Structure formats: C-alpha cells, structure tokens
C-alpha cells in the first residue's frame, strides 16, 4: 500500500479547500499511524464515517461550527459528528445535557434519538478536534496529526467565510478561539455540557436561540433544532 497516495472520501468542496493538507507530510504520517492502529485495535468511528461532519456540511453551506474534542470510544457510539450518536444508541451524558438546554432555551422536547445529522445537514459543522479514537481509550489518537488538520479547518473557515457562528463549549474548545477572526465571525462561549461543568454556566447559556438570532439578523435561514 502506498500511504503517500491519499484520496479521502470527503465532500468535493472540502477536498478542494483542504487539498494541500492531504498531501502534507504530517497527514501521510497520520495515515501510517491509523493503518498501524487498525491492524491492532478497533478504531472508532468506522472508516466510512471519519469525515461525516464534512460530508453532511458542505463548505459553502456552513453557518455554525460546534467544536468537540474526541469521538466517543464506546461500541457503536461515534458517527463522525461531535456530541452525536447513531440512531438507537443510548445518549451520552453531555448530549443529554445539550438536549436539556435546548428544551430550556427553545421549548423543544428532548428527543429519543441522539443523531445530530439533521443539524449538520442544515449547515452546522459538528467538528471534533480529533477524528478517530481507539476503542475504550479516550484521547488515544490525540497529538498524532488530527489537531493540525482540524485547526487548519477552523482557520480556513475563518479566512474564507464571514458571519459564521463558532460555539466553544469548555476550555478545550475555547483554546481554538485564536484561529478565529473575531472581526468577521461570531463566538459564543460556555462551560462544557459534561455533568461535571454543565451547572457552571452551560445551562442557561441560551446558545441555540442566540445562534438563530445571529443568523436571522444576517438574513439567513434559522436552524431547526428539532431532531424528531
């Protein structure tokens, strides 16, 4: 296998925007690492879903970016969208709290389903900083090259677009603020929705209604946050 030939299954709008990254030395090393990992361990999400966030949200359609950290590392959980789980999978605690805040903010009933593809299809880029993880080992694929890639994604969005709403929940996501041009984009910050910090300011942040207000003021269609 020639690991220097990289042709990711990613939406053409992103492939064009990020072509220089896929041909870079760090991405080749990342691919080598992933091949080695897959020969020894179970990796999440499945290969076809690694770039799901990009394939559901065309670069030209981005309205909102929500930044997560790692994919979920439990069986069947990760589907390539941050905070999201595939249909039929039990909702993790952070996602439960996200839905609770959504209900408090906009009165939307808490859905049974935790799959956020509907948000992504409307222009909400659900971006994890690290796109893969070893089964049952949180953070196992950090500092292998994914962060270089996703930091570039944030920078390119900031550089090439205007009026995007960036959602930074928790310290990890807020460290990405340095890649965002605050003179042409909007940033909303709050504690992480994890049970450890949700009561420190995530609950009551009203980010969902604020996002729609920002979009409305720009003459853009609001996000329909209902899952079901």
Coordinates of C-alpha atoms in Angstrom, one line a residue:
X1 CA 0.0 0.0 0.0
X2 CA 1.3 3.4 -1.0
X3 CA 0.5 5.6 2.0
X4 CA 1.6 8.7 0.2
X5 CA -1.4 8.4 -2.1
X6 CA -4.3 9.9 -0.1
X7 CA -7.7 10.3 -1.6
X8 CA -10.1 10.7 1.3
X9 CA -13.8 10.1 0.9
X10 CA -14.7 13.7 1.6
X11 CA -17.1 16.2 0.0
X12 CA -15.6 17.8 -3.1
X13 CA -16.0 21.3 -1.6
X14 CA -13.8 20.3 1.3
X15 CA -11.3 18.3 -0.8
X16 CA -10.7 21.5 -2.8
X17 CA -10.3 23.7 0.3
X18 CA -8.0 21.2 2.1
X19 CA -6.1 19.6 -0.8
X20 CA -2.7 20.9 0.5
X21 CA -3.3 19.2 3.9
X22 CA -4.0 15.8 2.4
X23 CA -0.7 16.0 0.5
X24 CA 1.3 17.2 3.5
X25 CA 3.9 15.2 5.4
X26 CA 2.0 15.2 8.7
X27 CA -1.1 13.8 7.1
X28 CA 1.0 11.0 5.5
X29 CA 2.3 10.2 9.0
X30 CA -1.2 10.3 10.4
X31 CA -2.3 7.8 7.7
X32 CA 0.6 5.5 8.6
X33 CA -0.4 5.7 12.3
X34 CA -4.0 4.8 11.5
X35 CA -3.1 1.9 9.4
X36 CA -0.9 0.5 12.2
X37 CA -3.7 1.2 14.8
X38 CA -6.3 -0.6 12.7
X39 CA -4.0 -3.7 12.4
X40 CA -4.0 -4.0 16.2
X41 CA -7.2 -2.4 17.7
X42 CA -10.8 -1.5 16.9
X43 CA -11.0 2.2 15.9
X44 CA -14.0 4.5 16.0
X45 CA -15.8 5.8 14.1
X46 CA -15.7 3.3 11.2
X47 CA -13.6 4.4 8.3
X48 CA -16.5 5.5 6.1
X49 CA -17.7 7.8 8.9
X50 CA -14.4 9.5 9.8
X51 CA -15.3 12.6 7.6
X52 CA -19.0 12.5 8.2
X53 CA -19.0 16.1 9.6
X54 CA -17.6 17.3 6.3
X55 CA -19.8 15.2 4.1
X56 CA -23.0 16.4 5.9
X57 CA -22.0 20.0 5.9
X58 CA -20.7 21.4 2.6
X59 CA -18.1 24.1 3.0
X60 CA -20.2 26.5 1.1
X61 CA -23.2 26.0 3.4
X62 CA -21.5 26.4 6.8
X63 CA -23.5 28.7 9.2
X64 CA -22.4 27.3 12.6
X65 CA -19.4 25.4 13.9
X66 CA -19.6 23.4 17.1
X67 CA -16.2 22.2 18.3
X68 CA -15.8 19.0 20.2
X69 CA -12.7 17.1 21.4
X70 CA -12.7 13.3 20.8
X71 CA -15.1 10.9 19.2
X72 CA -17.0 8.7 21.6
X73 CA -15.0 5.5 22.3
X74 CA -17.8 3.0 23.2
X75 CA -19.1 0.4 20.8
X76 CA -21.4 1.9 18.1
X77 CA -21.4 5.4 19.6
X78 CA -19.2 7.5 17.3
X79 CA -20.7 8.5 13.9
X80 CA -18.2 11.3 12.9
X81 CA -20.2 14.2 14.3
X82 CA -19.2 15.7 17.6
X83 CA -21.6 15.0 20.5
X84 CA -23.8 12.9 18.2
X85 CA -24.5 9.2 18.4
X86 CA -26.1 6.9 15.8
X87 CA -29.8 6.2 16.0
X88 CA -30.6 3.5 18.6
X89 CA -27.6 4.2 20.7
X90 CA -28.0 5.5 24.3
X91 CA -27.4 9.2 24.6
X92 CA -24.2 10.1 26.5
X93 CA -24.5 12.5 29.5
X94 CA -23.1 15.5 27.6
X95 CA -25.7 15.0 24.8
X96 CA -28.4 14.6 27.4
X97 CA -27.4 18.0 28.8
X98 CA -27.3 19.6 25.4
X99 CA -30.9 18.5 24.8
X100 CA -31.9 19.7 28.2
X101 CA -30.5 23.2 27.5
X102 CA -32.3 23.1 24.1
X103 CA -35.6 22.4 25.9
X104 CA -35.0 25.1 28.4
X105 CA -34.0 27.6 25.7
X106 CA -36.5 26.9 23.0
X107 CA -39.0 24.6 24.5
X108 CA -38.1 21.8 22.1
X109 CA -39.0 18.4 23.6
X110 CA -36.0 16.1 24.4
X111 CA -35.7 13.6 21.5
X112 CA -35.4 9.9 21.9
X113 CA -32.8 9.9 19.1
X114 CA -29.3 11.3 19.6
X115 CA -28.3 11.5 16.0
X116 CA -27.5 15.1 15.1
X117 CA -27.3 14.6 11.3
X118 CA -30.3 16.9 10.8
X119 CA -28.3 19.8 12.4
X120 CA -25.3 19.0 10.2
X121 CA -27.4 18.9 7.0
X122 CA -28.6 22.5 7.8
X123 CA -25.1 23.9 7.9
X124 CA -23.9 23.1 11.5
X125 CA -20.4 21.7 11.2
X126 CA -20.1 19.3 14.2
X127 CA -16.3 19.2 14.3
X128 CA -14.2 17.0 16.7
X129 CA -10.6 18.2 17.1
X130 CA -9.5 14.5 16.8
X131 CA -11.4 12.5 14.3
X132 CA -10.6 8.9 15.5
X133 CA -10.1 7.1 18.7
X134 CA -9.1 3.6 19.9
X135 CA -11.9 1.5 21.4
X136 CA -12.4 2.3 25.1
X137 CA -9.3 4.6 25.3
X138 CA -10.3 8.2 25.3
X139 CA -7.7 10.6 23.9
X140 CA -5.7 7.7 22.4
X141 CA -5.4 9.4 19.0
X142 CA -4.6 12.9 20.2
X143 CA -1.4 14.6 19.1
X144 CA -1.0 12.3 16.1
X145 CA -1.8 14.9 13.5
X146 CA -5.6 15.3 13.6
X147 CA -5.4 18.5 15.6
X148 CA -3.1 20.1 13.0
X149 CA -5.7 19.2 10.4
X150 CA -8.8 20.4 12.3
X151 CA -7.0 23.6 13.4
X152 CA -6.4 24.3 9.7
X153 CA -10.1 23.6 9.0
X154 CA -11.1 26.3 11.6
X155 CA -8.5 28.7 10.1
X156 CA -9.8 28.2 6.6
X157 CA -13.4 28.7 7.6
X158 CA -12.3 31.9 9.4
X159 CA -10.3 33.1 6.4
X160 CA -12.6 32.2 3.6
X161 CA -16.1 32.9 5.1
X162 CA -17.8 35.6 7.0
X163 CA -20.6 35.6 9.6
X164 CA -20.1 32.1 10.9
X165 CA -21.2 31.4 14.5
X166 CA -18.5 29.4 16.4
X167 CA -19.7 27.6 19.5
X168 CA -16.9 27.0 22.1
X169 CA -18.1 24.8 25.0
X170 CA -15.4 24.2 27.6
X171 CA -11.7 25.1 27.9
X172 CA -10.5 22.7 25.1
X173 CA -12.8 24.3 22.5
X174 CA -12.1 27.8 23.8
X175 CA -8.4 27.3 23.1
X176 CA -9.3 27.3 19.4
X177 CA -10.5 30.9 19.6
X178 CA -7.1 32.0 18.4
X179 CA -7.8 30.6 14.9
X180 CA -11.0 32.7 14.5
X181 CA -11.1 36.2 13.2
X182 CA -13.4 37.9 15.7
X183 CA -13.9 40.9 13.4
X184 CA -15.8 38.9 10.8
X185 CA -17.3 36.0 12.8
X186 CA -19.3 35.4 16.0
X187 CA -18.1 33.4 19.0
X188 CA -20.4 32.1 21.8
X189 CA -18.6 30.5 24.8
X190 CA -19.9 28.5 27.7
X191 CA -18.7 25.7 30.0
X192 CA -18.7 22.2 28.6
X193 CA -22.1 20.3 28.7
X194 CA -20.5 17.5 30.7
X195 CA -22.2 16.7 34.0
X196 CA -19.0 18.0 35.7
X197 CA -19.5 21.5 34.4
X198 CA -23.0 21.9 32.9
X199 CA -24.3 23.6 36.1
X200 CA -21.4 26.1 36.0
X201 CA -22.9 28.1 33.1
X202 CA -23.8 25.7 30.3
X203 CA -27.3 25.5 31.5
X204 CA -28.8 28.9 30.8
X205 CA -26.4 29.9 28.1
X206 CA -29.2 30.0 25.6
X207 CA -26.9 29.4 22.7
X208 CA -29.5 27.8 20.4
X209 CA -31.7 30.9 20.4
X210 CA -28.7 33.2 20.2
X211 CA -27.5 31.3 17.1
X212 CA -30.8 31.7 15.4
X213 CA -30.9 35.4 16.3
X214 CA -27.5 36.0 14.8
X215 CA -28.5 34.1 11.6
X216 CA -31.8 36.0 11.4
X217 CA -30.0 39.3 11.7
X218 CA -27.8 38.3 8.7
X219 CA -30.9 37.4 6.7
X220 CA -30.1 33.7 6.9
X221 CA -32.4 30.9 7.5
X222 CA -32.5 29.8 11.1
X223 CA -31.6 26.3 12.3
X224 CA -34.4 23.9 13.0
X225 CA -33.0 22.3 16.1
X226 CA -35.7 19.6 16.4
X227 CA -34.3 16.1 15.9
X228 CA -37.6 14.2 15.6

